[in-house]
Amino acid sequence: MRKRVSEYFSDLVPESRSTPVGLWTRRAVLALFAVIVALALLDRFGQGTSGSAAPGPAGTLRVLAPEIARGGLLFQSRIEIRARRDIELPRVVLDRGWMEGMQINSIEPAAGSESSRSGRVVLSYDKLAAGDLLRIFLSFQVNPTYVGRRSYGVELDDGRVQIARVNRSLTVLP
């Protein structure tokens, strides 16, 4: 004799209390993951570029760079210098945070010379005449193990005389 379909289900044991709890826990974890992914797609976790500028008597210094970056990320920063008067020995002095925990891929245009001043990198360029614009592109990759906040400031000097300074910070997320 053949069994009816409903008879196959009569032998099932009722659900234990842990089954719905496990199901809702799994749903909550997946929903949390989906929220994190959605926020990342909406650029809430970094890589958005922001600009900062500092006018000086001889020129204006402008920095365009992200304020937040994630470990392993490739990104670009841009430094713009607009000379108001002649700058005989333009020097771009980068705070330590530009190099700590970063892999430098390129600096374009390349500096005529590079040196160090009190642990900060100094990029030296050729003379800028009044009205000249110097754009420097710096490409980096963030070291994934170097998480935290660091100084990302830039100083523009004429020789050793400070013209302008932009104070910024960069936060690296895991």
PDB file of C-alpha atoms in Angstrom:
ATOM      1  CA  MET A   1       0.000   0.000   0.000  1.00  0.00           C
ATOM      2  CA  ARG A   2       1.223   3.442  -0.909  1.00  0.00           C
ATOM      3  CA  LYS A   3       1.665   6.219   1.639  1.00  0.00           C
ATOM      4  CA  ARG A   4       0.190   9.615   1.198  1.00  0.00           C
ATOM      5  CA  VAL A   5       2.575  12.539   1.004  1.00  0.00           C
ATOM      6  CA  SER A   6       1.300  13.984   4.293  1.00  0.00           C
ATOM      7  CA  GLU A   7       2.185  10.766   6.099  1.00  0.00           C
ATOM      8  CA  TYR A   8       5.892  11.273   5.311  1.00  0.00           C
ATOM      9  CA  PHE A   9       5.872  14.501   7.326  1.00  0.00           C
ATOM     10  CA  SER A  10       4.086  13.089  10.335  1.00  0.00           C
ATOM     11  CA  ASP A  11       7.303  11.464  11.566  1.00  0.00           C
ATOM     12  CA  LEU A  12       9.311  14.725  11.662  1.00  0.00           C
ATOM     13  CA  VAL A  13      10.510  15.976  15.019  1.00  0.00           C
ATOM     14  CA  PRO A  14       9.410  19.553  15.844  1.00  0.00           C
ATOM     15  CA  GLU A  15      12.062  22.281  15.593  1.00  0.00           C
ATOM     16  CA  SER A  16      14.192  22.944  18.621  1.00  0.00           C
ATOM     17  CA  ARG A  17      14.433  26.457  20.003  1.00  0.00           C
ATOM     18  CA  SER A  18      18.017  26.819  18.724  1.00  0.00           C
ATOM     19  CA  THR A  19      17.056  26.496  15.042  1.00  0.00           C
ATOM     20  CA  PRO A  20      15.200  29.862  14.760  1.00  0.00           C
ATOM     21  CA  VAL A  21      17.847  31.598  16.900  1.00  0.00           C
ATOM     22  CA  GLY A  22      20.611  30.338  14.602  1.00  0.00           C
ATOM     23  CA  LEU A  23      18.605  31.375  11.553  1.00  0.00           C
ATOM     24  CA  TRP A  24      18.087  34.940  12.859  1.00  0.00           C
ATOM     25  CA  THR A  25      21.732  35.196  13.924  1.00  0.00           C
ATOM     26  CA  ARG A  26      22.850  34.221  10.422  1.00  0.00           C
ATOM     27  CA  ARG A  27      20.456  36.774   8.904  1.00  0.00           C
ATOM     28  CA  ALA A  28      21.727  39.519  11.235  1.00  0.00           C
ATOM     29  CA  VAL A  29      25.370  38.813  10.358  1.00  0.00           C
ATOM     30  CA  LEU A  30      24.588  38.847   6.632  1.00  0.00           C
ATOM     31  CA  ALA A  31      22.591  42.082   6.999  1.00  0.00           C
ATOM     32  CA  LEU A  32      25.498  43.708   8.874  1.00  0.00           C
ATOM     33  CA  PHE A  33      27.891  42.606   6.130  1.00  0.00           C
ATOM     34  CA  ALA A  34      25.533  44.010   3.469  1.00  0.00           C
ATOM     35  CA  VAL A  35      25.389  47.375   5.305  1.00  0.00           C
ATOM     36  CA  ILE A  36      29.200  47.544   5.465  1.00  0.00           C
ATOM     37  CA  VAL A  37      29.473  46.749   1.747  1.00  0.00           C
ATOM     38  CA  ALA A  38      26.816  49.363   0.890  1.00  0.00           C
ATOM     39  CA  LEU A  39      28.620  52.036   2.948  1.00  0.00           C
ATOM     40  CA  ALA A  40      31.925  51.161   1.260  1.00  0.00           C
ATOM     41  CA  LEU A  41      30.288  51.470  -2.164  1.00  0.00           C
ATOM     42  CA  LEU A  42      28.943  54.883  -1.137  1.00  0.00           C
ATOM     43  CA  ASP A  43      32.543  55.942  -0.300  1.00  0.00           C
ATOM     44  CA  ARG A  44      31.978  56.284   3.445  1.00  0.00           C
ATOM     45  CA  PHE A  45      35.268  54.527   4.295  1.00  0.00           C
ATOM     46  CA  GLY A  46      37.797  56.693   2.534  1.00  0.00           C
ATOM     47  CA  GLN A  47      39.439  57.437  -0.752  1.00  0.00           C
ATOM     48  CA  GLY A  48      37.420  60.576  -1.273  1.00  0.00           C
ATOM     49  CA  THR A  49      39.790  63.397  -2.175  1.00  0.00           C
ATOM     50  CA  SER A  50      39.658  66.726  -0.378  1.00  0.00           C
ATOM     51  CA  GLY A  51      41.635  69.910  -0.903  1.00  0.00           C
ATOM     52  CA  SER A  52      43.455  72.232   1.469  1.00  0.00           C
ATOM     53  CA  ALA A  53      45.186  75.470   0.556  1.00  0.00           C
ATOM     54  CA  ALA A  54      47.486  77.963   2.246  1.00  0.00           C
ATOM     55  CA  PRO A  55      48.259  81.363   0.719  1.00  0.00           C
ATOM     56  CA  GLY A  56      51.667  82.892   1.340  1.00  0.00           C
ATOM     57  CA  PRO A  57      53.388  86.126   0.351  1.00  0.00           C
ATOM     58  CA  ALA A  58      55.351  84.480  -2.472  1.00  0.00           C
ATOM     59  CA  GLY A  59      52.899  81.796  -3.528  1.00  0.00           C
ATOM     60  CA  THR A  60      49.927  79.585  -2.807  1.00  0.00           C
ATOM     61  CA  LEU A  61      50.247  75.957  -1.774  1.00  0.00           C
ATOM     62  CA  ARG A  62      47.343  73.558  -2.436  1.00  0.00           C
ATOM     63  CA  VAL A  63      47.140  69.869  -1.531  1.00  0.00           C
ATOM     64  CA  LEU A  64      44.556  67.451  -2.946  1.00  0.00           C
ATOM     65  CA  ALA A  65      44.640  64.084  -1.201  1.00  0.00           C
ATOM     66  CA  PRO A  66      42.393  61.611   0.611  1.00  0.00           C
ATOM     67  CA  GLU A  67      41.906  62.055   4.352  1.00  0.00           C
ATOM     68  CA  ILE A  68      41.093  58.364   4.844  1.00  0.00           C
ATOM     69  CA  ALA A  69      42.594  55.381   3.032  1.00  0.00           C
ATOM     70  CA  ARG A  70      42.348  51.614   3.416  1.00  0.00           C
ATOM     71  CA  GLY A  71      45.283  49.236   3.729  1.00  0.00           C
ATOM     72  CA  GLY A  72      46.545  47.979   0.374  1.00  0.00           C
ATOM     73  CA  LEU A  73      44.887  50.824  -1.511  1.00  0.00           C
ATOM     74  CA  LEU A  74      46.554  52.614  -4.426  1.00  0.00           C
ATOM     75  CA  PHE A  75      45.942  56.366  -4.398  1.00  0.00           C
ATOM     76  CA  GLN A  76      47.271  59.652  -5.719  1.00  0.00           C
ATOM     77  CA  SER A  77      47.960  62.975  -4.030  1.00  0.00           C
ATOM     78  CA  ARG A  78      48.532  66.251  -5.842  1.00  0.00           C
ATOM     79  CA  ILE A  79      50.467  69.301  -4.706  1.00  0.00           C
ATOM     80  CA  GLU A  80      49.993  72.577  -6.596  1.00  0.00           C
ATOM     81  CA  ILE A  81      52.200  75.618  -6.193  1.00  0.00           C
ATOM     82  CA  ARG A  82      51.229  78.932  -7.795  1.00  0.00           C
ATOM     83  CA  ALA A  83      54.041  81.495  -7.570  1.00  0.00           C
ATOM     84  CA  ARG A  84      52.949  85.087  -6.860  1.00  0.00           C
ATOM     85  CA  ARG A  85      56.518  86.309  -7.180  1.00  0.00           C
ATOM     86  CA  ASP A  86      59.757  84.618  -8.204  1.00  0.00           C
ATOM     87  CA  ILE A  87      60.722  81.686  -6.000  1.00  0.00           C
ATOM     88  CA  GLU A  88      64.439  81.115  -6.496  1.00  0.00           C
ATOM     89  CA  LEU A  89      64.792  77.767  -4.669  1.00  0.00           C
ATOM     90  CA  PRO A  90      61.365  76.108  -4.391  1.00  0.00           C
ATOM     91  CA  ARG A  91      61.392  73.295  -1.852  1.00  0.00           C
ATOM     92  CA  VAL A  92      58.457  71.059  -1.016  1.00  0.00           C
ATOM     93  CA  VAL A  93      58.878  69.626   2.495  1.00  0.00           C
ATOM     94  CA  LEU A  94      56.727  66.559   3.229  1.00  0.00           C
ATOM     95  CA  ASP A  95      55.850  65.538   6.784  1.00  0.00           C
ATOM     96  CA  ARG A  96      56.903  62.077   7.949  1.00  0.00           C
ATOM     97  CA  GLY A  97      53.403  60.698   7.402  1.00  0.00           C
ATOM     98  CA  TRP A  98      53.859  60.875   3.628  1.00  0.00           C
ATOM     99  CA  MET A  99      56.456  58.099   3.797  1.00  0.00           C
ATOM    100  CA  GLU A 100      55.589  56.049   6.896  1.00  0.00           C
ATOM    101  CA  GLY A 101      53.714  52.893   5.979  1.00  0.00           C
ATOM    102  CA  MET A 102      53.523  53.887   2.311  1.00  0.00           C
ATOM    103  CA  GLN A 103      55.044  52.493  -0.837  1.00  0.00           C
ATOM    104  CA  ILE A 104      55.931  55.355  -3.176  1.00  0.00           C
ATOM    105  CA  ASN A 105      55.151  54.390  -6.757  1.00  0.00           C
ATOM    106  CA  SER A 106      56.101  57.667  -8.441  1.00  0.00           C
ATOM    107  CA  ILE A 107      56.617  61.392  -8.010  1.00  0.00           C
ATOM    108  CA  GLU A 108      56.014  63.383 -11.196  1.00  0.00           C
ATOM    109  CA  PRO A 109      57.619  65.659 -12.167  1.00  0.00           C
ATOM    110  CA  ALA A 110      60.712  64.297 -10.473  1.00  0.00           C
ATOM    111  CA  ALA A 111      62.502  66.697  -8.178  1.00  0.00           C
ATOM    112  CA  GLY A 112      65.894  68.048  -9.208  1.00  0.00           C
ATOM    113  CA  SER A 113      67.173  66.711  -5.892  1.00  0.00           C
ATOM    114  CA  GLU A 114      65.832  65.044  -2.772  1.00  0.00           C
ATOM    115  CA  SER A 115      67.143  65.469   0.742  1.00  0.00           C
ATOM    116  CA  SER A 116      66.099  65.159   4.356  1.00  0.00           C
ATOM    117  CA  ARG A 117      65.453  67.884   6.921  1.00  0.00           C
ATOM    118  CA  SER A 118      64.744  66.791  10.504  1.00  0.00           C
ATOM    119  CA  GLY A 119      63.400  63.454   9.253  1.00  0.00           C
ATOM    120  CA  ARG A 120      61.162  65.039   6.612  1.00  0.00           C
ATOM    121  CA  VAL A 121      61.672  64.582   2.871  1.00  0.00           C
ATOM    122  CA  VAL A 122      62.602  67.728   0.930  1.00  0.00           C
ATOM    123  CA  LEU A 123      61.922  67.853  -2.828  1.00  0.00           C
ATOM    124  CA  SER A 124      63.855  70.621  -4.615  1.00  0.00           C
ATOM    125  CA  TYR A 125      62.655  72.058  -7.935  1.00  0.00           C
ATOM    126  CA  ASP A 126      63.921  74.635 -10.434  1.00  0.00           C
ATOM    127  CA  LYS A 127      63.146  78.339 -10.084  1.00  0.00           C
ATOM    128  CA  LEU A 128      59.495  79.395 -10.416  1.00  0.00           C
ATOM    129  CA  ALA A 129      58.764  82.766 -12.017  1.00  0.00           C
ATOM    130  CA  ALA A 130      55.798  84.874 -10.899  1.00  0.00           C
ATOM    131  CA  GLY A 131      52.594  83.301 -12.257  1.00  0.00           C
ATOM    132  CA  ASP A 132      54.140  79.826 -12.764  1.00  0.00           C
ATOM    133  CA  LEU A 133      52.208  76.744 -11.682  1.00  0.00           C
ATOM    134  CA  LEU A 134      53.990  73.615 -10.493  1.00  0.00           C
ATOM    135  CA  ARG A 135      51.828  70.484 -10.169  1.00  0.00           C
ATOM    136  CA  ILE A 136      53.370  67.485  -8.434  1.00  0.00           C
ATOM    137  CA  PHE A 137      51.633  64.100  -8.606  1.00  0.00           C
ATOM    138  CA  LEU A 138      52.553  61.519  -5.971  1.00  0.00           C
ATOM    139  CA  SER A 139      51.314  57.926  -6.315  1.00  0.00           C
ATOM    140  CA  PHE A 140      51.250  55.634  -3.287  1.00  0.00           C
ATOM    141  CA  GLN A 141      50.156  52.253  -2.042  1.00  0.00           C
ATOM    142  CA  VAL A 142      49.195  51.943   1.621  1.00  0.00           C
ATOM    143  CA  ASN A 143      50.984  49.271   3.638  1.00  0.00           C
ATOM    144  CA  PRO A 144      48.106  47.115   5.007  1.00  0.00           C
ATOM    145  CA  THR A 145      49.844  46.544   8.351  1.00  0.00           C
ATOM    146  CA  TYR A 146      50.392  50.234   9.135  1.00  0.00           C
ATOM    147  CA  VAL A 147      46.995  51.281  10.517  1.00  0.00           C
ATOM    148  CA  GLY A 148      46.424  54.597  12.285  1.00  0.00           C
ATOM    149  CA  ARG A 149      46.508  58.364  11.910  1.00  0.00           C
ATOM    150  CA  ARG A 150      49.560  60.315  10.764  1.00  0.00           C
ATOM    151  CA  SER A 151      50.591  63.842   9.838  1.00  0.00           C
ATOM    152  CA  TYR A 152      50.203  64.519   6.110  1.00  0.00           C
ATOM    153  CA  GLY A 153      51.280  68.150   6.050  1.00  0.00           C
ATOM    154  CA  VAL A 154      53.242  69.957   3.335  1.00  0.00           C
ATOM    155  CA  GLU A 155      55.440  73.027   3.518  1.00  0.00           C
ATOM    156  CA  LEU A 156      56.582  75.267   0.679  1.00  0.00           C
ATOM    157  CA  ASP A 157      59.946  76.946   1.204  1.00  0.00           C
ATOM    158  CA  ASP A 158      62.175  79.283  -0.781  1.00  0.00           C
ATOM    159  CA  GLY A 159      65.489  77.766   0.225  1.00  0.00           C
ATOM    160  CA  ARG A 160      65.030  77.518   4.004  1.00  0.00           C
ATOM    161  CA  VAL A 161      62.478  80.356   4.297  1.00  0.00           C
ATOM    162  CA  GLN A 162      58.920  79.082   4.771  1.00  0.00           C
ATOM    163  CA  ILE A 163      56.382  80.527   2.334  1.00  0.00           C
ATOM    164  CA  ALA A 164      53.259  78.482   3.110  1.00  0.00           C
ATOM    165  CA  ARG A 165      52.217  75.378   5.054  1.00  0.00           C
ATOM    166  CA  VAL A 166      49.195  73.067   4.821  1.00  0.00           C
ATOM    167  CA  ASN A 167      48.487  70.942   7.896  1.00  0.00           C
ATOM    168  CA  ARG A 168      46.591  67.729   7.170  1.00  0.00           C
ATOM    169  CA  SER A 169      46.315  64.222   8.513  1.00  0.00           C
ATOM    170  CA  LEU A 170      45.761  60.846   6.891  1.00  0.00           C
ATOM    171  CA  THR A 171      43.899  58.021   8.609  1.00  0.00           C
ATOM    172  CA  VAL A 172      44.615  54.475   7.416  1.00  0.00           C
ATOM    173  CA  LEU A 173      41.907  51.894   8.021  1.00  0.00           C
ATOM    174  CA  PRO A 174      42.555  48.138   8.040  1.00  0.00           C
TER     175      PRO A 174
END
